[in-house]
PDB file of C-alpha atoms in Angstrom:
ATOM      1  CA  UNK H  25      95.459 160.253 131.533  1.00  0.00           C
ATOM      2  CA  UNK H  26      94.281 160.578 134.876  1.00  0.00           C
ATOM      3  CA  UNK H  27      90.946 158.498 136.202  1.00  0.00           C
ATOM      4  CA  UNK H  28      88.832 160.143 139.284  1.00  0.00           C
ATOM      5  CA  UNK H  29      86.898 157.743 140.618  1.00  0.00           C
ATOM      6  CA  UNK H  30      84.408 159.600 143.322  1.00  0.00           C
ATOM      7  CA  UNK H  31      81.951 157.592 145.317  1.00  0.00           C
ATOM      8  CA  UNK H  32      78.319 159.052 145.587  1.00  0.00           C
ATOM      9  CA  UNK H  33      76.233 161.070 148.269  1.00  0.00           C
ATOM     10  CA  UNK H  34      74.997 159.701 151.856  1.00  0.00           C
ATOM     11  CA  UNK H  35      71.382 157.846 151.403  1.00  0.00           C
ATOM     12  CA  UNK H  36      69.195 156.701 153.896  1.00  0.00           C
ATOM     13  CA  UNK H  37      70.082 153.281 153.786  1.00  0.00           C
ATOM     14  CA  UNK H  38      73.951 154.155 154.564  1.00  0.00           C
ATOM     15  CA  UNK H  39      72.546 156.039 157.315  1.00  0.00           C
ATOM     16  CA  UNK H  40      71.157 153.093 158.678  1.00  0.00           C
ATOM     17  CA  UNK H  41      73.737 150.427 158.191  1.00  0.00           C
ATOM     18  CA  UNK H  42      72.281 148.764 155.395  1.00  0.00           C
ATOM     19  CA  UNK H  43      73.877 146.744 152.480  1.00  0.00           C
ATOM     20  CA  UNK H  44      72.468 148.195 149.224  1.00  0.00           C
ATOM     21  CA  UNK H  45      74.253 146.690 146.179  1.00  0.00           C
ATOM     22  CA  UNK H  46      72.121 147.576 143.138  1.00  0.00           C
ATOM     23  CA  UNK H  47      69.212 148.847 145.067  1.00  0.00           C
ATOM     24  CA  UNK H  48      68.127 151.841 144.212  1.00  0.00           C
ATOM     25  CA  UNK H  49      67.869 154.315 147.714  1.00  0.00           C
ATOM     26  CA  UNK H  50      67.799 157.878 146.535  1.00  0.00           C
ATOM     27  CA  UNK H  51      70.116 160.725 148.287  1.00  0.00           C
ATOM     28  CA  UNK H  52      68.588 161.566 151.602  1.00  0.00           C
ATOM     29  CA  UNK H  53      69.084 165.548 152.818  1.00  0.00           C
ATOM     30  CA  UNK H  54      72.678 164.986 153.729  1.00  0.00           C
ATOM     31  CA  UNK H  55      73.412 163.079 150.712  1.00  0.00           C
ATOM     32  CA  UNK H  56      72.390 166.389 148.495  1.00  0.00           C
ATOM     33  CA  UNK H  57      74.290 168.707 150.522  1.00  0.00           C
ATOM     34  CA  UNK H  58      77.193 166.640 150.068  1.00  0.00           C
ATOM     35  CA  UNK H  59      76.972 166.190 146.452  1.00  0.00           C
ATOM     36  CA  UNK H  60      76.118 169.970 146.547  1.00  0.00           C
ATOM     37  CA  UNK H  61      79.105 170.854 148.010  1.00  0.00           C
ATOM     38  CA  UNK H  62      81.991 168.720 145.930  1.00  0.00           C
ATOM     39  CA  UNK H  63      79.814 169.542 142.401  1.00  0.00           C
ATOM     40  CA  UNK H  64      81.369 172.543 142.202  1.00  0.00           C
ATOM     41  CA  UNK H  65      85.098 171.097 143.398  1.00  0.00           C
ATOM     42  CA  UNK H  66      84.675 168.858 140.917  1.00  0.00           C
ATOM     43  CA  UNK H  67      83.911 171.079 137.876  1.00  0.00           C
ATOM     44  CA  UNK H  68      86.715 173.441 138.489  1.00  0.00           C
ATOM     45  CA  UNK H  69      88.785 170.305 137.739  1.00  0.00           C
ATOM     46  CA  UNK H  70      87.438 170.552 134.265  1.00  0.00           C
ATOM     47  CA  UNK H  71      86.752 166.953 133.622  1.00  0.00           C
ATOM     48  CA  UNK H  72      86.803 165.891 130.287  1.00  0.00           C
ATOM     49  CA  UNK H  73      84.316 162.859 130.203  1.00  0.00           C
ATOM     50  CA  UNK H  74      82.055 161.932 133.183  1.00  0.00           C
ATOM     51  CA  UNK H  75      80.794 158.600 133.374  1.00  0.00           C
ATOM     52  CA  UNK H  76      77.805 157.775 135.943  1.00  0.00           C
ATOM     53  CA  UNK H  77      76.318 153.940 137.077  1.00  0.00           C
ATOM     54  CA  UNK H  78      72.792 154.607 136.236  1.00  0.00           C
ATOM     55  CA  UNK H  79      71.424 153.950 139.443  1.00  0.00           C
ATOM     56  CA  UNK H  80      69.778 156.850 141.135  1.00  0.00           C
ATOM     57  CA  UNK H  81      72.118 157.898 144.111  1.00  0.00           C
ATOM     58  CA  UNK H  82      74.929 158.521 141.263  1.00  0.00           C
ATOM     59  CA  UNK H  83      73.502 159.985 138.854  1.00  0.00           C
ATOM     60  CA  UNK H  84      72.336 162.963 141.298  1.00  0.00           C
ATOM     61  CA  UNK H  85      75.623 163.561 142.379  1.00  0.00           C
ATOM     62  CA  UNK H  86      76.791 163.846 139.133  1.00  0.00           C
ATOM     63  CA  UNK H  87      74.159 166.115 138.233  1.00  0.00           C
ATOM     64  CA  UNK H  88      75.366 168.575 140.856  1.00  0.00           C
ATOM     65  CA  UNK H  89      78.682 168.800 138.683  1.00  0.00           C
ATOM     66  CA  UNK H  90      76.686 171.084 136.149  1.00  0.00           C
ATOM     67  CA  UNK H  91      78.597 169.247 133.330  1.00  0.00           C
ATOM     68  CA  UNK H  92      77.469 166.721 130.728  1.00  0.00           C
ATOM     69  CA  UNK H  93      77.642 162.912 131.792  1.00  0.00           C
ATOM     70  CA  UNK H  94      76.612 159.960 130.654  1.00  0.00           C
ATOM     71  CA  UNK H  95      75.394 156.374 132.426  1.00  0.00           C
ATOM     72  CA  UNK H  96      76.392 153.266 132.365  1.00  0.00           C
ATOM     73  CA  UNK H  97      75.312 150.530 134.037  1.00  0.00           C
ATOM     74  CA  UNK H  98      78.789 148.938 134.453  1.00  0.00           C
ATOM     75  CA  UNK H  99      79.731 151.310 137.213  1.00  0.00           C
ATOM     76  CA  UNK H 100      76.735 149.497 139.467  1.00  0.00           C
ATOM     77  CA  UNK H 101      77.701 148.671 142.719  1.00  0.00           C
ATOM     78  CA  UNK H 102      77.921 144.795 143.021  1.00  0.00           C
ATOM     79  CA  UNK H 103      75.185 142.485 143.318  1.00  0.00           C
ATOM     80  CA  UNK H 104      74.434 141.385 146.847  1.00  0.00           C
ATOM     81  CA  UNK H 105      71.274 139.528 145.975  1.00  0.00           C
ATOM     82  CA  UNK H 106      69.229 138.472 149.015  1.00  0.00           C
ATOM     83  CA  UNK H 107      71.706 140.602 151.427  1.00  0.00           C
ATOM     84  CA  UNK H 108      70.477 143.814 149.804  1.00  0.00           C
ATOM     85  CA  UNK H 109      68.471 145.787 152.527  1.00  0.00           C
ATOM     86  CA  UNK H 110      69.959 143.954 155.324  1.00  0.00           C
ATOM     87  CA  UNK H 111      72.016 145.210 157.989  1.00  0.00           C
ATOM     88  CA  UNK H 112      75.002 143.436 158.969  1.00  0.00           C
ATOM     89  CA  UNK H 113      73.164 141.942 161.847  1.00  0.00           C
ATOM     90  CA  UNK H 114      70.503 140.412 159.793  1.00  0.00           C
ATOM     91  CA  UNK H 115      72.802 139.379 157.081  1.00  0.00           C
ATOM     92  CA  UNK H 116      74.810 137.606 159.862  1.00  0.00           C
ATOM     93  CA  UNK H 117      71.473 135.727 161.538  1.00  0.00           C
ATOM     94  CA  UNK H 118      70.107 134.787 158.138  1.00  0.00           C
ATOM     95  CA  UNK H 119      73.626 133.751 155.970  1.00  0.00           C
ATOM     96  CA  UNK H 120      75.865 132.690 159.015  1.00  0.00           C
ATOM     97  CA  UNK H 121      77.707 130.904 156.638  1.00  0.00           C
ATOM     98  CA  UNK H 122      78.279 133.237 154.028  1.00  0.00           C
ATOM     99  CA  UNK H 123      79.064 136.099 156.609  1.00  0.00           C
ATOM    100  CA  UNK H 124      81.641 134.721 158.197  1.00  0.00           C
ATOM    101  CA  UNK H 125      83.426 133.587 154.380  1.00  0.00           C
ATOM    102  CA  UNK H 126      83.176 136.841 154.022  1.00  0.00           C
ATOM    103  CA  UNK H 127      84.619 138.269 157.148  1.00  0.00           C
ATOM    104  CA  UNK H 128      87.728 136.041 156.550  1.00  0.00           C
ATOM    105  CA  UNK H 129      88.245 137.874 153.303  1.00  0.00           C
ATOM    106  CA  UNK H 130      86.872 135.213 150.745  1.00  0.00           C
ATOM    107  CA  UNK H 131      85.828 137.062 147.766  1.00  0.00           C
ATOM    108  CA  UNK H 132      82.097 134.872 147.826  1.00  0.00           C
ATOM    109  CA  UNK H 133      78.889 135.710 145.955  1.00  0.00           C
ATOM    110  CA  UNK H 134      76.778 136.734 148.891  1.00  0.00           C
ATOM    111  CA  UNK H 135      72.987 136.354 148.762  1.00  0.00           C
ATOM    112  CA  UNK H 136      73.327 134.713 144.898  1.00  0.00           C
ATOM    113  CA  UNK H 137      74.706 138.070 143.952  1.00  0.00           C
ATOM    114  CA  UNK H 138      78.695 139.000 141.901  1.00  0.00           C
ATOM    115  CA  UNK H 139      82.020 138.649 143.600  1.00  0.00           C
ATOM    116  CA  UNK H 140      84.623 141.915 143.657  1.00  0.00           C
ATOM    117  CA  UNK H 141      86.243 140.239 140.761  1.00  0.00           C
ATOM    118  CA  UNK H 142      83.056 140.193 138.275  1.00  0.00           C
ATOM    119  CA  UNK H 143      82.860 143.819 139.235  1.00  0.00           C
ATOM    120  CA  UNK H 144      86.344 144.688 138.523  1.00  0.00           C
ATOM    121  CA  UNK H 145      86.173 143.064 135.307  1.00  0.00           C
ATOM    122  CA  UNK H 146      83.191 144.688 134.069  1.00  0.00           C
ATOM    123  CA  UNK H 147      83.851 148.039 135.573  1.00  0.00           C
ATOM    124  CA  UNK H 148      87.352 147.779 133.616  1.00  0.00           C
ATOM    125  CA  UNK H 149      86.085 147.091 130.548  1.00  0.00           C
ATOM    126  CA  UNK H 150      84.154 150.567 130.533  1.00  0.00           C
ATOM    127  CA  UNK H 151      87.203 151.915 131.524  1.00  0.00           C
ATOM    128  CA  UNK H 152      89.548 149.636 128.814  1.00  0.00           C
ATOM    129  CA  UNK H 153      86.762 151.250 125.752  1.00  0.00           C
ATOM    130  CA  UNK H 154      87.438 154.313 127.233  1.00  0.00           C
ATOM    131  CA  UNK H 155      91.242 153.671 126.958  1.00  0.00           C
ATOM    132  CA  UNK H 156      91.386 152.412 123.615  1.00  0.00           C
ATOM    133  CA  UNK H 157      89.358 155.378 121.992  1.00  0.00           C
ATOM    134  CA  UNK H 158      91.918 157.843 123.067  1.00  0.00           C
ATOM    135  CA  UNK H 159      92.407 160.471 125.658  1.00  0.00           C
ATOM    136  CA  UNK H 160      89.207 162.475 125.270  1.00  0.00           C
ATOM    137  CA  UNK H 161      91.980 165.626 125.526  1.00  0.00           C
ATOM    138  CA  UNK H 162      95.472 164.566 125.154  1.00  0.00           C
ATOM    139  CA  UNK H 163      97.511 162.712 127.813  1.00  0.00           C
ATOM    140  CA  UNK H 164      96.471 164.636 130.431  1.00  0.00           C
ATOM    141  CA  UNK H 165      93.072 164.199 129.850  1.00  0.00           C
ATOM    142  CA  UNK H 166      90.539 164.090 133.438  1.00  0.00           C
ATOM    143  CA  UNK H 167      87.984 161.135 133.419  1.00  0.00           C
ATOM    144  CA  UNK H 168      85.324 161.137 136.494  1.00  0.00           C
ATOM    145  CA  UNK H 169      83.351 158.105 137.310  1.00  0.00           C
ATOM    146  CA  UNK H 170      80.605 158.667 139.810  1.00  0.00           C
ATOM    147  CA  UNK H 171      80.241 155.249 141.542  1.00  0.00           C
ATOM    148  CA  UNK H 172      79.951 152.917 144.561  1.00  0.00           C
ATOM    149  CA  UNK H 173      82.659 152.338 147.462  1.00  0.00           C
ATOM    150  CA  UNK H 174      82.741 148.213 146.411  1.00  0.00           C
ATOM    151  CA  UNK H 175      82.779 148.953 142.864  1.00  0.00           C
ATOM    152  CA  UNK H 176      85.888 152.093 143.335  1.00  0.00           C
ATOM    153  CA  UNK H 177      87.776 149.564 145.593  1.00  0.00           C
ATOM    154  CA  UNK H 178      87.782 146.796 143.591  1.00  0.00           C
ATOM    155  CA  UNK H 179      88.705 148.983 140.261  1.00  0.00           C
ATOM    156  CA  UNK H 180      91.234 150.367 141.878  1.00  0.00           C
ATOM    157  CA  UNK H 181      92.886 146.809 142.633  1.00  0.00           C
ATOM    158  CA  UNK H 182      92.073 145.813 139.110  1.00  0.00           C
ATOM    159  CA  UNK H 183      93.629 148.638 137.564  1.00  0.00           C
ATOM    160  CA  UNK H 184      96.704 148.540 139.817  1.00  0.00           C
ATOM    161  CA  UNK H 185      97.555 144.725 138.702  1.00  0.00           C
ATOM    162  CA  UNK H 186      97.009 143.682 142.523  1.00  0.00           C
ATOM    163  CA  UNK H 187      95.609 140.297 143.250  1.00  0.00           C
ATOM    164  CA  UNK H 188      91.820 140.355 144.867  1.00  0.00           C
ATOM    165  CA  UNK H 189      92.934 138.689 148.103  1.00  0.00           C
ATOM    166  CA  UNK H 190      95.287 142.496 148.661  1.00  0.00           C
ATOM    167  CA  UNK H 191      91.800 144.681 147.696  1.00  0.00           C
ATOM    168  CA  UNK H 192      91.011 144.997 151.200  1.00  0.00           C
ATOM    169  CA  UNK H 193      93.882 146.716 151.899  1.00  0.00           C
ATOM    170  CA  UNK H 194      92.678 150.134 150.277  1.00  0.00           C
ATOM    171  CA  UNK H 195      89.631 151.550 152.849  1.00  0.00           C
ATOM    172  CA  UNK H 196      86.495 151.547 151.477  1.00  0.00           C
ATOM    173  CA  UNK H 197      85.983 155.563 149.793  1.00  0.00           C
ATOM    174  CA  UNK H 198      83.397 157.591 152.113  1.00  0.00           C
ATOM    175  CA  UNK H 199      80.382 159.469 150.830  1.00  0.00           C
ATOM    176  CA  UNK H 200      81.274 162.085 148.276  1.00  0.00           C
ATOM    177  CA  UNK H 201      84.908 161.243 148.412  1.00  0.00           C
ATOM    178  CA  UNK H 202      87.549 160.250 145.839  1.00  0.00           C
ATOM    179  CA  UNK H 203      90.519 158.224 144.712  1.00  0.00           C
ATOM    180  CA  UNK H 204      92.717 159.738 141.976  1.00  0.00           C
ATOM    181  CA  UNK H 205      94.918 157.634 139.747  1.00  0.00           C
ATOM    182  CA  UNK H 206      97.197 158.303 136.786  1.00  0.00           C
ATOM    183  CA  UNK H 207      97.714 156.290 133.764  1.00  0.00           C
ATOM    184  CA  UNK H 208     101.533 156.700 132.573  1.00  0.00           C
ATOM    185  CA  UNK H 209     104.400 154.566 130.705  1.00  0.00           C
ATOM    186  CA  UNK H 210     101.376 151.912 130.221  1.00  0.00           C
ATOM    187  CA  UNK H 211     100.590 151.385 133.634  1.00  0.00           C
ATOM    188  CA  UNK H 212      98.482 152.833 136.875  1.00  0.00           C
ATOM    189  CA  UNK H 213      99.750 154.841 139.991  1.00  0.00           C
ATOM    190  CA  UNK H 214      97.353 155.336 142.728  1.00  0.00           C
ATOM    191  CA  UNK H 215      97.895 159.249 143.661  1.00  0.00           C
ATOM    192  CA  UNK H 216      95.392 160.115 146.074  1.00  0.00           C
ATOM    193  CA  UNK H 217      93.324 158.280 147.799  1.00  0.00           C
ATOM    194  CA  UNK H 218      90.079 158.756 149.965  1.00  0.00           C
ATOM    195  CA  UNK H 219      89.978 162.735 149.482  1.00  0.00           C
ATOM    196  CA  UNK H 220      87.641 165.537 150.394  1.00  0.00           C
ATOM    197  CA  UNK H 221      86.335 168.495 151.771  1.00  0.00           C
ATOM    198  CA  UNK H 222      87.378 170.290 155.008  1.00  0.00           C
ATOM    199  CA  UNK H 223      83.629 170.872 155.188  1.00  0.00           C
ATOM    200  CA  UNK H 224      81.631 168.716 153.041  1.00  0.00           C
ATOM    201  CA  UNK H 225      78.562 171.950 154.383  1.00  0.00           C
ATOM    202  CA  UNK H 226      80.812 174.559 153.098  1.00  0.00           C
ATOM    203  CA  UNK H 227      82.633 174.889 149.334  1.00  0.00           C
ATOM    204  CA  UNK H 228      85.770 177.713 149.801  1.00  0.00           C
ATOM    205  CA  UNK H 229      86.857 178.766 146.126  1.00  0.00           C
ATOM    206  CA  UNK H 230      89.931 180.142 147.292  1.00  0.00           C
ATOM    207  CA  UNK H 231      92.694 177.612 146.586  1.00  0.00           C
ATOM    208  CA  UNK H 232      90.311 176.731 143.124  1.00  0.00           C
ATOM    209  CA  UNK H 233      90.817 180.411 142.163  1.00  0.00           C
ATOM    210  CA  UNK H 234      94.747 179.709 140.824  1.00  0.00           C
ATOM    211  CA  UNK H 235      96.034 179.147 137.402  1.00  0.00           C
ATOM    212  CA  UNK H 236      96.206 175.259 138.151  1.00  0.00           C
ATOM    213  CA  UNK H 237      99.501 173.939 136.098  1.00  0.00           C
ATOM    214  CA  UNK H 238      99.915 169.915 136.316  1.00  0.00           C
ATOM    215  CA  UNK H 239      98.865 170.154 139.400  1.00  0.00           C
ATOM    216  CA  UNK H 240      95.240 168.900 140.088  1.00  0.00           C
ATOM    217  CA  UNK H 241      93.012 171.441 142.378  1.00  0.00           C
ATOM    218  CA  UNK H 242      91.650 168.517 144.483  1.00  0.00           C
ATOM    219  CA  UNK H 243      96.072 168.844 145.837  1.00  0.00           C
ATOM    220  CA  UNK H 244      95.169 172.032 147.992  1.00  0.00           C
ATOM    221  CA  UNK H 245      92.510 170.330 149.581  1.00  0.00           C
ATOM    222  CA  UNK H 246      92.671 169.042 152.711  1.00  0.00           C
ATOM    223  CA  UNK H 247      90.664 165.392 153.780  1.00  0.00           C
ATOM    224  CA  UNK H 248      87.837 165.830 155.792  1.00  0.00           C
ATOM    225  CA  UNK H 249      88.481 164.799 159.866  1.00  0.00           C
ATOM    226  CA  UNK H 250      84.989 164.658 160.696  1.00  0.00           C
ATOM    227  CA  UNK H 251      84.115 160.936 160.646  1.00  0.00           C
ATOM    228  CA  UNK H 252      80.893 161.368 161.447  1.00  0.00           C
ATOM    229  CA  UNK H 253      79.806 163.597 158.719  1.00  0.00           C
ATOM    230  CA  UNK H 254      79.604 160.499 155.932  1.00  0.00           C
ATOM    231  CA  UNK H 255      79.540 157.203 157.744  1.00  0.00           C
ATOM    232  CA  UNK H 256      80.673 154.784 155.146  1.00  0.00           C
ATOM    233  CA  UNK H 257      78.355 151.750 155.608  1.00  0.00           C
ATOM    234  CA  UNK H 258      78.863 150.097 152.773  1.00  0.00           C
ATOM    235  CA  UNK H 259      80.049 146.229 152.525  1.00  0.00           C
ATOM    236  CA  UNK H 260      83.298 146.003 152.868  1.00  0.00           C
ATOM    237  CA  UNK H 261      85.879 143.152 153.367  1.00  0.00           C
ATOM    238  CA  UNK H 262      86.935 142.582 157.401  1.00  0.00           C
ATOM    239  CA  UNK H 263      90.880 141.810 157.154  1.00  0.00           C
ATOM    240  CA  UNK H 264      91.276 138.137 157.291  1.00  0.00           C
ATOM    241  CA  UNK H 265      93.036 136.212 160.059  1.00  0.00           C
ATOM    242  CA  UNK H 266      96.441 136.454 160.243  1.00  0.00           C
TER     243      UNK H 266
END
């Protein structure tokens, strides 16, 4: 069984360097033309199950799939509480404290809000139902969450069996990009990581337009160099001290 976990469009606030959490900022222009472009990526995959978080920015990428999905509000990014809206600078003048835990790597409920673990856990359990109804088409079977960067990352380290204090290690998933992992022998291998398109403006069929064995399509694609394209600006832990 393999799990796709793909992080949602650009919005304004990620434009602007703010912390969103479960705030609910629509796509902005960029943001549609992103999800525009990997919808149809995505659906030559042929997923068999698509799972959305419910908030707004998700669920319209997921729409641009063309395929049937379904919400949950599990796959929310996590709660930042009073640091939702803020930009780093403002989260750093009015929660000095809490910042700088946080820059050091503590795994702290900022602004009253979760920790990475609480979203792990509840994130998992969708994933655990999922698990324990069956592949939804035989081992091989293609899940797709549509998510957040804090809640991929921190799934990611849950399902890999890594301890919190190590989830920083795995950069934080840029707009419209995804991490790939495969369930096998009872346990999780992280397969690719951070992938996308070589122009998130421009959708080539060609390498889609093979009879695809076990290898997944998303393979002949190459990530996307252009760093400025989908600024990730989404919370995400500084590497503590050595």
């Amino acid at each position: 069984m393999r799990l796709l976990l793909l992080r949602h469009g650009r919005t304004e606030w990620n434009d602007n360097g703010r912390f969103q959490g479960q705030a609910d900022p629509p796509l902005d222009a960029v943001g549609r033309a992103q999800a525009a472009a990997v919808g149809p990526v995505i659906r030559a995959m042929g997923p068999d199950l698509v799972v959305s978080s419910d908030l707004m920015r998700c669920r319209a990428t997921a729409a641009a799939f063309g395929l049937p999905y379904r919400s949950d509000a599990r796959l929310r990014e996590i709660d930042l509480g009073a640091w939702s809206g803020l930009t780093s600078a403002e989260a750093s003048r009015l929660f000095p404290e809490e910042d700088a835990a946080w820059r050091r790597g503590e795994d702290i409920r900022r602004g009253g809000g979760e920790t990475y673990v609480e979203v792990a856990a509840r994130a998992g359990a969708l994933f655990d139902e999922i698990l324990a109804a069956g592949p939804p088409a035989g081992p091989d079977s293609l899940v797709v969450f549509v998510l957040h960067g804090g809640t991929a990352r921190s799934l990611i380290g849950h399902l890999l069996g890594l301890p919190p204090r190590t989830w920083w290690h795995f950069g934080p998933l840029r707009n419209c990009r995804w991490s790939l992992l495969r369930h096998e022998h009872g346990r999780f291998r992280l397969v690719e990581h951070n992938v996308g398109l070589v122009r998130p403006d421009k959708v080539g069929t060609g390498p889609l337009n093979v009879t695809v064995g076990t290898v997944l399509p998303s393979q002949a694609l190459m990530p996307d160099e252009d760093a400025s394209v989908a600024p990730d600006t989404d919370p995400v832990h500084s590497r503590p001290p050595a």
